[in-house]
Coordinates of N, CA and C in Angstrom, one line a residue:
Chain A
X1 N 5.0 21.0 3.7 CA 4.2 19.8 4.1 C 4.0 18.9 2.9
X2 N 4.2 17.7 3.0 CA 4.0 16.7 1.9 C 2.5 16.4 1.8
X3 N 2.0 16.5 0.6 CA 0.6 16.3 0.3 C 0.4 15.6 -1.1
X4 N -0.5 14.7 -1.1 CA -0.9 14.0 -2.4 C -2.4 14.1 -2.5
X5 N -2.8 14.6 -3.7 CA -4.2 14.8 -3.9 C -4.6 14.1 -5.2
X6 N -5.4 13.0 -5.1 CA -5.9 12.3 -6.3 C -7.2 12.9 -6.8
X7 N -7.4 12.8 -8.1 CA -8.6 13.2 -8.8 C -8.8 12.4 -10.0
X8 N -10.0 12.5 -10.6 CA -10.3 11.9 -11.9 C -11.1 10.6 -11.8
X9 N -11.5 10.2 -10.6 CA -12.3 9.1 -10.4 C -13.8 9.4 -10.8
X10 N -14.6 8.3 -10.9 CA -16.0 8.5 -11.2 C -16.6 7.3 -11.7
X11 N -17.8 7.4 -12.2 CA -18.5 6.3 -12.8 C -18.2 6.1 -14.3
X12 N -17.8 5.0 -14.7 CA -17.5 4.7 -16.1 C -18.0 3.4 -16.5
X13 N -18.4 3.3 -17.8 CA -19.0 2.1 -18.3 C -17.9 1.1 -18.6
X14 N -18.2 -0.2 -18.5 CA -17.2 -1.2 -18.9 C -16.7 -1.0 -20.3
X15 N -15.4 -1.2 -20.5 CA -14.7 -0.9 -21.8 C -14.2 0.5 -21.9
X16 N -14.6 1.4 -21.0 CA -14.3 2.8 -21.1 C -12.9 3.1 -20.6
X17 N -12.5 4.3 -20.7 CA -11.2 4.8 -20.2 C -11.3 5.9 -19.2
X18 N -10.2 6.0 -18.4 CA -10.2 7.1 -17.4 C -8.8 7.4 -17.1
X19 N -8.5 8.7 -16.8 CA -7.2 9.1 -16.4 C -7.2 9.6 -15.0
X20 N -6.5 9.0 -14.1 CA -6.4 9.5 -12.7 C -5.2 10.4 -12.6
X21 N -5.3 11.4 -11.7 CA -4.2 12.3 -11.5 C -3.9 12.3 -10.0
X22 N -2.6 12.6 -9.7 CA -2.1 12.7 -8.4 C -1.2 13.9 -8.3
X23 N -1.7 15.0 -7.7 CA -0.9 16.2 -7.6 C -0.2 16.2 -6.3
X24 N 1.1 16.4 -6.4 CA 2.0 16.3 -5.3 C 2.5 17.7 -4.9
X25 N 2.7 17.9 -3.6 CA 3.3 19.2 -3.1 C 4.2 18.8 -1.9
X26 N 5.2 19.6 -1.8 CA 6.1 19.4 -0.7 C 7.3 18.6 -1.0
X27 N 7.3 18.0 -2.2 CA 8.5 17.2 -2.7 C 8.3 17.1 -4.2
X28 N 9.4 16.6 -4.9 CA 9.3 16.5 -6.3 C 9.1 15.0 -6.7
X29 N 8.0 14.8 -7.5 CA 7.7 13.4 -8.0 C 8.9 12.8 -8.8
X30 N 9.6 13.7 -9.5 CA 10.7 13.2 -10.3 C 11.8 12.6 -9.5
X31 N 11.9 12.8 -8.2 CA 13.0 12.3 -7.4 C 12.5 11.1 -6.6
X32 N 11.3 10.7 -6.8 CA 10.7 9.6 -5.9 C 10.1 8.5 -6.7
X33 N 10.0 7.4 -6.0 CA 9.2 6.2 -6.5 C 7.8 6.5 -6.2
X34 N 6.9 6.6 -7.2 CA 5.5 6.9 -7.1 C 4.7 5.7 -7.5
X35 N 3.8 5.3 -6.7 CA 2.9 4.1 -6.9 C 1.5 4.5 -6.9
X36 N 0.7 3.6 -7.5 CA -0.8 3.6 -7.4 C -1.1 2.2 -6.7
X37 N -2.0 2.3 -5.8 CA -2.5 1.2 -5.0 C -4.0 1.3 -5.0
X38 N -4.7 0.2 -5.2 CA -6.2 0.2 -5.2 C -6.7 -0.7 -4.2
X39 N -8.0 -0.4 -3.8 CA -8.7 -1.2 -2.8 C -10.2 -1.4 -3.2
X40 N -10.5 -2.6 -3.7 CA -11.9 -2.8 -4.0 C -12.8 -2.8 -2.8
X41 N -14.1 -2.5 -2.9 CA -14.9 -2.5 -1.7 C -14.8 -3.7 -0.8
X42 N -14.6 -3.4 0.4 CA -14.4 -4.4 1.5 C -13.3 -5.4 1.2
X43 N -12.3 -5.1 0.4 CA -11.2 -6.0 0.1 C -9.9 -5.3 0.6
X44 N -8.8 -6.1 0.4 CA -7.5 -5.6 0.8 C -6.9 -4.7 -0.2
X45 N -5.6 -4.3 0.1 CA -4.9 -3.4 -0.8 C -4.2 -4.2 -1.9
X46 N -4.3 -3.6 -3.1 CA -3.6 -4.3 -4.3 C -2.7 -3.2 -4.9
X47 N -1.5 -3.5 -5.0 CA -0.5 -2.7 -5.7 C -0.9 -2.7 -7.2
X48 N -0.8 -1.5 -7.9 CA -1.2 -1.5 -9.3 C 0.0 -1.2 -10.2
X49 N 0.8 -0.1 -9.8 CA 1.9 0.3 -10.7 C 2.9 1.2 -9.9
X50 N 4.1 1.3 -10.4 CA 5.1 2.2 -9.9 C 5.9 2.8 -11.0
X51 N 6.3 4.0 -10.8 CA 7.2 4.7 -11.7 C 8.4 5.1 -10.8
X52 N 9.6 4.7 -11.2 CA 10.8 5.0 -10.4 C 11.3 6.4 -10.8
X53 N 12.2 7.0 -10.0 CA 12.8 8.3 -10.3 C 13.5 8.2 -11.7
X54 N 13.9 7.1 -12.1 CA 14.6 6.9 -13.4 C 13.6 6.9 -14.6
X55 N 12.3 6.8 -14.3 CA 11.3 6.7 -15.3 C 10.9 5.2 -15.6
X56 N 11.6 4.3 -15.1 CA 11.2 2.9 -15.2 C 9.9 2.6 -14.6
X57 N 9.1 1.8 -15.2 CA 7.7 1.5 -14.7 C 7.5 0.0 -14.6
X58 N 6.6 -0.4 -13.7 CA 6.2 -1.7 -13.5 C 4.7 -1.8 -13.2
X59 N 4.1 -2.9 -13.6 CA 2.7 -3.0 -13.5 C 2.3 -4.4 -12.9
X60 N 1.2 -4.4 -12.2 CA 0.6 -5.7 -11.7 C 0.1 -6.5 -12.9
X61 N 0.1 -7.8 -12.8 CA -0.4 -8.6 -13.9 C -1.8 -8.3 -14.2
X62 N -2.6 -8.0 -13.2 CA -4.0 -7.7 -13.4 C -4.4 -6.5 -14.2
X63 N -3.4 -5.6 -14.4 CA -3.7 -4.4 -15.2 C -2.7 -4.2 -16.4
X64 N -1.7 -5.1 -16.5 CA -0.7 -5.0 -17.5 C -1.3 -5.0 -18.9
X65 N -0.9 -4.0 -19.7 CA -1.5 -3.9 -21.1 C -2.7 -3.0 -21.1
X66 N -3.3 -2.6 -20.0 CA -4.5 -1.8 -20.0 C -4.2 -0.5 -19.2
X67 N -3.1 -0.4 -18.5 CA -2.9 0.7 -17.7 C -1.5 1.3 -18.0
X68 N -1.4 2.6 -17.9 CA -0.1 3.3 -18.1 C 0.1 4.3 -17.0
X69 N 1.3 4.2 -16.3 CA 1.6 5.2 -15.3 C 2.6 6.2 -16.0
X70 N 2.4 7.5 -15.7 CA 3.3 8.5 -16.2 C 3.4 9.7 -15.2
X71 N 4.3 10.6 -15.5 CA 4.4 11.8 -14.7 C 4.7 13.0 -15.5
X72 N 4.3 14.2 -15.0 CA 4.6 15.5 -15.6 C 5.4 16.2 -14.6
X73 N 6.7 16.3 -14.7 CA 7.5 16.9 -13.7 C 7.2 18.4 -13.6
X74 N 6.8 19.1 -14.7 CA 6.5 20.5 -14.6 C 5.3 20.8 -13.8
X75 N 4.4 19.8 -13.7 CA 3.1 20.0 -12.9 C 3.3 19.2 -11.6
X76 N 4.4 18.5 -11.4 CA 4.6 17.7 -10.2 C 3.4 16.7 -10.0
X77 N 3.0 16.1 -11.0 CA 1.8 15.2 -11.0 C 2.1 13.9 -11.6
X78 N 1.5 12.9 -11.0 CA 1.6 11.5 -11.6 C 0.2 11.1 -12.1
X79 N 0.2 10.4 -13.2 CA -1.1 10.0 -13.8 C -1.2 8.4 -13.9
X80 N -2.4 8.0 -13.9 CA -2.7 6.6 -14.2 C -3.7 6.5 -15.3
X81 N -3.3 6.2 -16.5 CA -4.3 6.1 -17.6 C -4.8 4.6 -17.6
X82 N -6.1 4.5 -17.5 CA -6.7 3.2 -17.5 C -7.6 3.0 -18.7
X83 N -7.4 1.9 -19.4 CA -8.2 1.6 -20.6 C -8.9 0.3 -20.4
X84 N -9.9 0.0 -21.3 CA -10.6 -1.3 -21.3 C -11.0 -1.7 -19.9
X85 N -11.7 -0.7 -19.2 CA -12.0 -0.9 -17.8 C -13.1 -2.0 -17.6
X86 N -12.9 -2.8 -16.5 CA -13.8 -3.9 -16.2 C -14.4 -3.7 -14.8
X87 N -15.5 -4.4 -14.6 CA -16.1 -4.3 -13.3 C -15.2 -4.5 -12.1
X88 N -14.2 -5.4 -12.3 CA -13.3 -5.8 -11.3 C -12.2 -4.7 -11.0
X89 N -12.2 -3.6 -11.8 CA -11.4 -2.5 -11.6 C -12.0 -1.5 -10.6
X90 N -13.2 -1.7 -10.3 CA -13.9 -0.9 -9.3 C -13.2 -0.9 -8.0
X91 N -12.8 0.3 -7.5 CA -11.9 0.4 -6.3 C -11.7 1.9 -6.0
X92 N -11.2 2.1 -4.8 CA -10.6 3.4 -4.4 C -9.1 3.2 -4.9
X93 N -8.7 4.2 -5.6 CA -7.3 4.3 -6.1 C -6.5 5.3 -5.3
X94 N -5.4 4.8 -4.6 CA -4.6 5.7 -3.9 C -3.3 5.9 -4.6
X95 N -2.8 7.1 -4.5 CA -1.4 7.5 -4.9 C -0.5 7.4 -3.7
X96 N 0.7 6.9 -3.9 CA 1.6 6.8 -2.7 C 3.0 7.1 -3.1
X97 N 3.7 7.9 -2.3 CA 5.1 8.1 -2.4 C 5.9 7.1 -1.7
X98 N 7.0 6.7 -2.3 CA 7.9 5.8 -1.5 C 7.3 4.6 -0.8
X99 N 6.5 3.9 -1.6 CA 5.8 2.7 -1.0 C 6.9 1.8 -0.4
X100 N 6.7 1.5 0.9 CA 7.7 0.6 1.6 C 8.9 1.3 2.1
X101 N 9.0 2.6 2.0 CA 10.2 3.3 2.5 C 9.8 4.3 3.5
X102 N 10.8 4.8 4.2 CA 10.6 5.7 5.4 C 9.9 7.0 5.0
X103 N 10.0 7.5 3.8 CA 9.3 8.7 3.4 C 8.0 8.5 2.8
X104 N 7.4 7.3 3.1 CA 6.1 7.0 2.5 C 5.0 8.0 2.9
X105 N 4.2 8.3 1.9 CA 3.0 9.1 2.2 C 1.9 8.7 1.2
X106 N 0.6 8.9 1.6 CA -0.5 8.5 0.8 C -1.5 9.7 0.5
X107 N -2.2 9.6 -0.6 CA -3.3 10.5 -0.8 C -4.5 10.0 -0.1
X108 N -5.6 10.7 -0.3 CA -6.9 10.3 0.3 C -7.7 9.3 -0.5
X109 N -7.3 9.1 -1.8 CA -7.9 8.2 -2.7 C -9.0 8.8 -3.5
X110 N -9.2 8.2 -4.7 CA -10.3 8.6 -5.6 C -11.0 7.3 -6.0
X111 N -12.4 7.3 -6.0 CA -13.2 6.2 -6.3 C -13.5 6.0 -7.7
X112 N -13.2 4.8 -8.3 CA -13.5 4.5 -9.6 C -14.6 3.4 -9.6
X113 N -15.7 3.6 -10.2 CA -16.8 2.6 -10.3 C -17.0 2.3 -11.8
X114 N -16.8 1.0 -12.1 CA -17.0 0.6 -13.5 C -18.4 -0.2 -13.5
X115 N -19.3 0.4 -14.1 CA -20.7 -0.2 -14.1 C -21.5 0.4 -15.3
X116 N -22.4 -0.5 -15.8 CA -23.3 0.0 -16.9 C -24.6 0.5 -16.3
Chain B
X1 N 6.3 -13.2 -9.3 CA 5.6 -12.4 -8.3 C 5.8 -13.0 -6.9
X2 N 6.1 -12.2 -6.0 CA 6.3 -12.7 -4.6 C 4.9 -12.6 -3.9
X3 N 4.4 -13.7 -3.4 CA 3.1 -13.8 -2.7 C 3.4 -13.7 -1.2
X4 N 2.7 -12.8 -0.6 CA 2.8 -12.6 0.9 C 1.5 -13.2 1.5
X5 N 1.7 -14.1 2.4 CA 0.5 -14.7 3.1 C 0.5 -14.3 4.6
X6 N -0.5 -13.6 5.0 CA -0.6 -13.2 6.4 C -1.5 -14.1 7.2
X7 N -1.1 -14.2 8.5 CA -1.9 -15.0 9.4 C -1.8 -14.4 10.8
X8 N -2.9 -14.6 11.6 CA -4.1 -15.1 11.2 C -4.9 -14.1 10.3
X9 N -6.0 -14.5 9.8 CA -6.9 -13.6 9.0 C -7.5 -12.6 10.0
X10 N -8.0 -13.1 11.1 CA -8.6 -12.2 12.1 C -8.0 -12.6 13.5
X11 N -7.7 -11.6 14.3 CA -7.1 -11.8 15.6 C -8.0 -11.1 16.6
X12 N -8.5 -11.8 17.6 CA -9.4 -11.2 18.6 C -8.7 -11.1 19.9
X13 N -8.4 -9.9 20.4 CA -7.7 -9.7 21.6 C -8.3 -8.5 22.4
X14 N -7.9 -8.4 23.6 CA -8.4 -7.3 24.5 C -7.3 -6.2 24.6
X15 N -7.7 -5.0 24.9 CA -6.7 -4.0 25.2 C -5.8 -4.4 26.3
X16 N -4.5 -4.1 26.1 CA -3.5 -4.5 27.1 C -2.8 -5.8 26.8
X17 N -3.4 -6.6 25.9 CA -2.8 -7.8 25.5 C -1.7 -7.6 24.4
X18 N -1.0 -8.7 24.1 CA 0.1 -8.6 23.1 C -0.4 -9.2 21.8
X19 N -0.1 -8.6 20.7 CA -0.6 -9.1 19.4 C 0.6 -9.5 18.6
X20 N 0.6 -10.6 17.9 CA 1.6 -11.1 17.1 C 1.0 -11.4 15.7
X21 N 1.5 -10.7 14.7 CA 1.0 -10.9 13.3 C 2.1 -11.4 12.4
X22 N 1.8 -12.4 11.6 CA 2.7 -13.1 10.8 C 2.6 -12.7 9.3
X23 N 3.7 -12.7 8.6 CA 3.7 -12.5 7.1 C 4.8 -13.4 6.5
X24 N 4.3 -14.3 5.7 CA 5.2 -15.3 5.1 C 5.3 -15.1 3.6
X25 N 6.5 -15.0 3.0 CA 6.7 -14.7 1.6 C 7.0 -16.0 0.8
X26 N 6.5 -16.1 -0.4 CA 6.7 -17.3 -1.2 C 8.1 -17.4 -1.7
X27 N 8.9 -16.4 -1.6 CA 10.4 -16.4 -1.8 C 11.0 -15.4 -1.0
X28 N 12.3 -15.5 -0.8 CA 13.0 -14.6 0.1 C 12.9 -13.1 -0.3
X29 N 12.7 -12.3 0.7 CA 12.5 -10.9 0.6 C 13.7 -10.2 1.4
X30 N 14.4 -9.4 0.7 CA 15.4 -8.6 1.4 C 14.8 -7.8 2.5
X31 N 15.4 -7.8 3.7 CA 14.8 -7.1 4.8 C 14.4 -5.6 4.5
X32 N 15.3 -5.0 3.7 CA 15.1 -3.6 3.4 C 13.8 -3.3 2.7
X33 N 13.2 -4.3 2.1 CA 12.0 -4.1 1.3 C 10.7 -4.6 1.9
X34 N 10.7 -4.8 3.2 CA 9.5 -5.4 3.8 C 8.9 -4.3 4.8
X35 N 7.7 -4.0 4.6 CA 7.0 -3.0 5.4 C 5.7 -3.4 5.9
X36 N 5.2 -2.7 7.0 CA 3.9 -3.0 7.6 C 3.1 -1.7 7.6
X37 N 1.8 -1.8 7.3 CA 0.9 -0.7 7.3 C -0.3 -1.0 8.2
X38 N -0.9 0.0 8.7 CA -2.2 0.0 9.5 C -3.2 0.7 8.7
X39 N -4.4 0.2 8.6 CA -5.5 0.9 8.0 C -6.8 0.8 8.8
X40 N -7.3 2.0 9.0 CA -8.6 2.1 9.7 C -9.7 2.4 8.7
X41 N -11.0 2.0 9.0 CA -12.1 2.2 8.1 C -12.1 3.7 7.5
X42 N -12.2 3.8 6.2 CA -12.4 5.1 5.6 C -11.1 5.9 5.5
X43 N -10.0 5.3 5.9 CA -8.7 6.0 5.9 C -7.7 5.4 4.9
X44 N -6.8 6.2 4.5 CA -5.7 5.6 3.8 C -4.8 4.8 4.7
X45 N -4.0 3.9 4.2 CA -3.1 3.1 5.1 C -2.0 4.1 5.6
X46 N -1.5 3.7 6.8 CA -0.4 4.4 7.4 C 0.8 3.5 7.6
X47 N 2.0 4.0 7.2 CA 3.2 3.2 7.4 C 3.5 3.1 8.8
X48 N 3.8 1.8 9.3 CA 4.2 1.6 10.7 C 5.7 1.2 10.7
X49 N 6.1 0.3 9.9 CA 7.4 -0.3 9.9 C 7.9 -0.4 8.5
X50 N 9.2 -0.1 8.3 CA 9.9 -0.3 7.0 C 11.2 -0.9 7.3
X51 N 11.8 -1.5 6.3 CA 13.1 -2.2 6.5 C 12.9 -3.3 7.5
X52 N 11.7 -3.9 7.5 CA 11.4 -5.1 8.4 C 11.3 -4.7 9.9
X53 N 12.1 -3.7 10.4 CA 12.2 -3.5 11.8 C 12.3 -2.0 12.2
X54 N 12.3 -1.1 11.3 CA 12.4 0.3 11.6 C 11.1 1.0 11.7
X55 N 10.8 1.6 12.9 CA 9.5 2.3 13.0 C 9.5 3.6 12.2
X56 N 8.4 3.8 11.6 CA 8.2 5.1 10.8 C 8.1 6.2 11.8
X57 N 8.2 7.4 11.3 CA 8.1 8.6 12.1 C 6.8 8.7 12.9
X58 N 6.9 8.9 14.2 CA 5.7 9.1 15.0 C 5.0 7.8 15.5
X59 N 5.6 6.6 15.1 CA 5.0 5.4 15.5 C 5.4 5.0 16.9
X60 N 4.5 4.7 17.8 CA 4.9 4.3 19.2 C 5.7 3.1 19.3
X61 N 6.5 3.0 20.3 CA 7.5 1.9 20.4 C 6.8 0.6 20.9
X62 N 5.5 0.6 21.1 CA 4.8 -0.7 21.3 C 4.7 -1.5 20.0
X63 N 5.0 -0.8 18.9 CA 5.0 -1.5 17.6 C 6.5 -2.0 17.3
X64 N 6.6 -3.2 16.9 CA 8.0 -3.7 16.6 C 7.9 -4.7 15.5
X65 N 8.9 -4.7 14.6 CA 8.9 -5.7 13.5 C 10.2 -6.5 13.5
X66 N 10.1 -7.7 13.1 CA 11.3 -8.5 13.0 C 11.2 -9.5 11.9
X67 N 12.2 -10.2 11.6 CA 12.2 -11.3 10.6 C 13.2 -11.1 9.5
X68 N 13.3 -12.1 8.7 CA 14.2 -12.1 7.5 C 13.8 -13.3 6.6
X69 N 14.3 -13.2 5.4 CA 14.1 -14.3 4.4 C 12.6 -14.4 4.0
X70 N 11.9 -15.3 4.5 CA 10.5 -15.5 4.1 C 9.6 -15.3 5.3
X71 N 10.1 -15.1 6.5 CA 9.2 -15.0 7.7 C 9.4 -13.7 8.4
X72 N 8.3 -12.9 8.5 CA 8.3 -11.6 9.2 C 7.2 -11.5 10.2
X73 N 7.4 -10.7 11.2 CA 6.4 -10.6 12.3 C 6.3 -9.2 12.7
X74 N 5.0 -8.8 12.9 CA 4.7 -7.5 13.5 C 4.2 -7.8 14.9
X75 N 4.7 -7.1 15.9 CA 4.3 -7.3 17.3 C 3.8 -6.0 17.9
X76 N 2.7 -6.0 18.5 CA 2.2 -4.9 19.3 C 2.2 -5.3 20.7
X77 N 3.0 -4.7 21.5 CA 3.3 -5.2 22.9 C 2.1 -5.1 23.8
X78 N 1.5 -4.0 23.8 CA 0.3 -3.8 24.7 C -0.7 -3.0 23.9
X79 N -1.8 -3.7 23.6 CA -2.8 -3.1 22.7 C -3.5 -1.9 23.3
X80 N -3.6 -0.8 22.6 CA -4.4 0.3 22.9 C -5.6 0.3 22.1
X81 N -6.7 0.9 22.6 CA -8.0 0.9 21.8 C -7.8 1.3 20.4
X82 N -6.9 2.3 20.1 CA -6.8 2.8 18.7 C -6.0 1.8 17.8
X83 N -5.5 0.7 18.4 CA -4.7 -0.2 17.6 C -5.6 -1.2 16.8
X84 N -6.8 -1.2 17.1 CA -7.7 -2.2 16.5 C -8.0 -1.7 15.1
X85 N -7.5 -2.5 14.1 CA -7.5 -2.0 12.7 C -7.1 -3.2 11.8
X86 N -6.9 -3.0 10.5 CA -6.4 -4.0 9.6 C -4.9 -3.7 9.4
X87 N -4.1 -4.7 9.4 CA -2.7 -4.6 9.2 C -2.2 -5.4 7.9
X88 N -1.4 -4.7 7.1 CA -0.9 -5.3 5.9 C 0.6 -5.3 5.9
X89 N 1.2 -6.4 5.4 CA 2.6 -6.4 5.1 C 2.7 -6.2 3.6
X90 N 3.9 -5.7 3.2 CA 4.1 -5.3 1.8 C 5.6 -5.4 1.4
X91 N 5.8 -5.9 0.2 CA 7.2 -6.0 -0.2 C 7.4 -5.1 -1.5
X92 N 8.6 -4.5 -1.5 CA 8.9 -3.6 -2.6 C 10.3 -3.9 -3.2
X93 N 10.5 -5.2 -3.6 CA 11.7 -5.6 -4.1 C 12.0 -4.9 -5.5
X94 N 13.2 -4.3 -5.6 CA 13.5 -3.6 -6.9 C 13.3 -4.4 -8.1
X95 N 12.8 -3.8 -9.1 CA 12.6 -4.5 -10.4 C 11.7 -5.7 -10.4
X96 N 10.9 -5.8 -9.4 CA 9.9 -6.8 -9.3 C 8.5 -6.1 -9.1
X97 N 7.5 -6.8 -9.3 CA 6.2 -6.3 -8.9 C 6.1 -6.2 -7.4
X98 N 5.6 -5.1 -6.9 CA 5.3 -5.0 -5.5 C 4.1 -5.8 -5.1
X99 N 4.0 -6.3 -3.9 CA 2.8 -7.0 -3.5 C 2.5 -6.7 -2.0
X100 N 1.2 -6.9 -1.7 CA 0.7 -6.7 -0.3 C 0.2 -8.1 0.1
X101 N 0.3 -8.4 1.4 CA -0.4 -9.5 2.0 C -1.9 -9.2 2.0
X102 N -2.7 -10.2 2.3 CA -4.2 -10.1 2.2 C -4.8 -9.3 3.5
X103 N -3.9 -9.1 4.5 CA -4.3 -8.4 5.7 C -4.7 -9.2 6.8
X104 N -4.5 -8.7 8.0 CA -4.9 -9.3 9.3 C -5.8 -8.3 10.0
X105 N -7.0 -8.7 10.3 CA -7.9 -7.8 11.0 C -7.8 -8.0 12.5
X106 N -7.4 -7.0 13.2 CA -7.2 -7.1 14.7 C -8.5 -6.5 15.3
X107 N -9.3 -7.3 15.9 CA -10.5 -6.9 16.5 C -10.6 -7.0 18.0
X108 N -11.4 -6.2 18.6 CA -11.6 -6.2 20.1 C -12.4 -7.5 20.5
X109 N -11.8 -8.2 21.4 CA -12.4 -9.4 22.0 C -13.5 -9.0 23.0

């Protein structure tokens, strides 16, 4: 069974750093396009980043330079390192496999709150 | 960046009626890379349609997608009570930033 479990969210002060994890089971992250998508409270979905099976990465302009996506194939886990966090980064962060493709699946999300 | 604009923002209909949701792109999107999602409160999104017109596994045939270029449509032929939710279009063009539309809320009239 395909499963994605996010962790690492929490309350963080502005300017702080946080690393989110997405542990996958039922498939290999190394063979898939893995994305992070966020949703601010009462707002729509916002794509954050993707890592291709080749290792190529892309980022939304809103996080470029502050966020790094990576993966550990041995742990079958994808990460999102977030630095210089701002209030507007407050959101539920979802991990997704194959965004826009037939094998798409999502985790349950992890809440990041940036506040002093 | 490809901007996706969905309309209407809110659609008020009754069960049994037909719903038509629109997604317009700021530049051409290859059909293969256009998808539709449904999201209910407190839940992760669920893929409905990919490749502009292919239903995802387990999606009822009352959901259909069509379109090409810059104009795409999601149609729900006969609304069931469980269909009232927020719907998003999304493009995943290779080597470009992915984007979502702002969403259409389908509410019970």
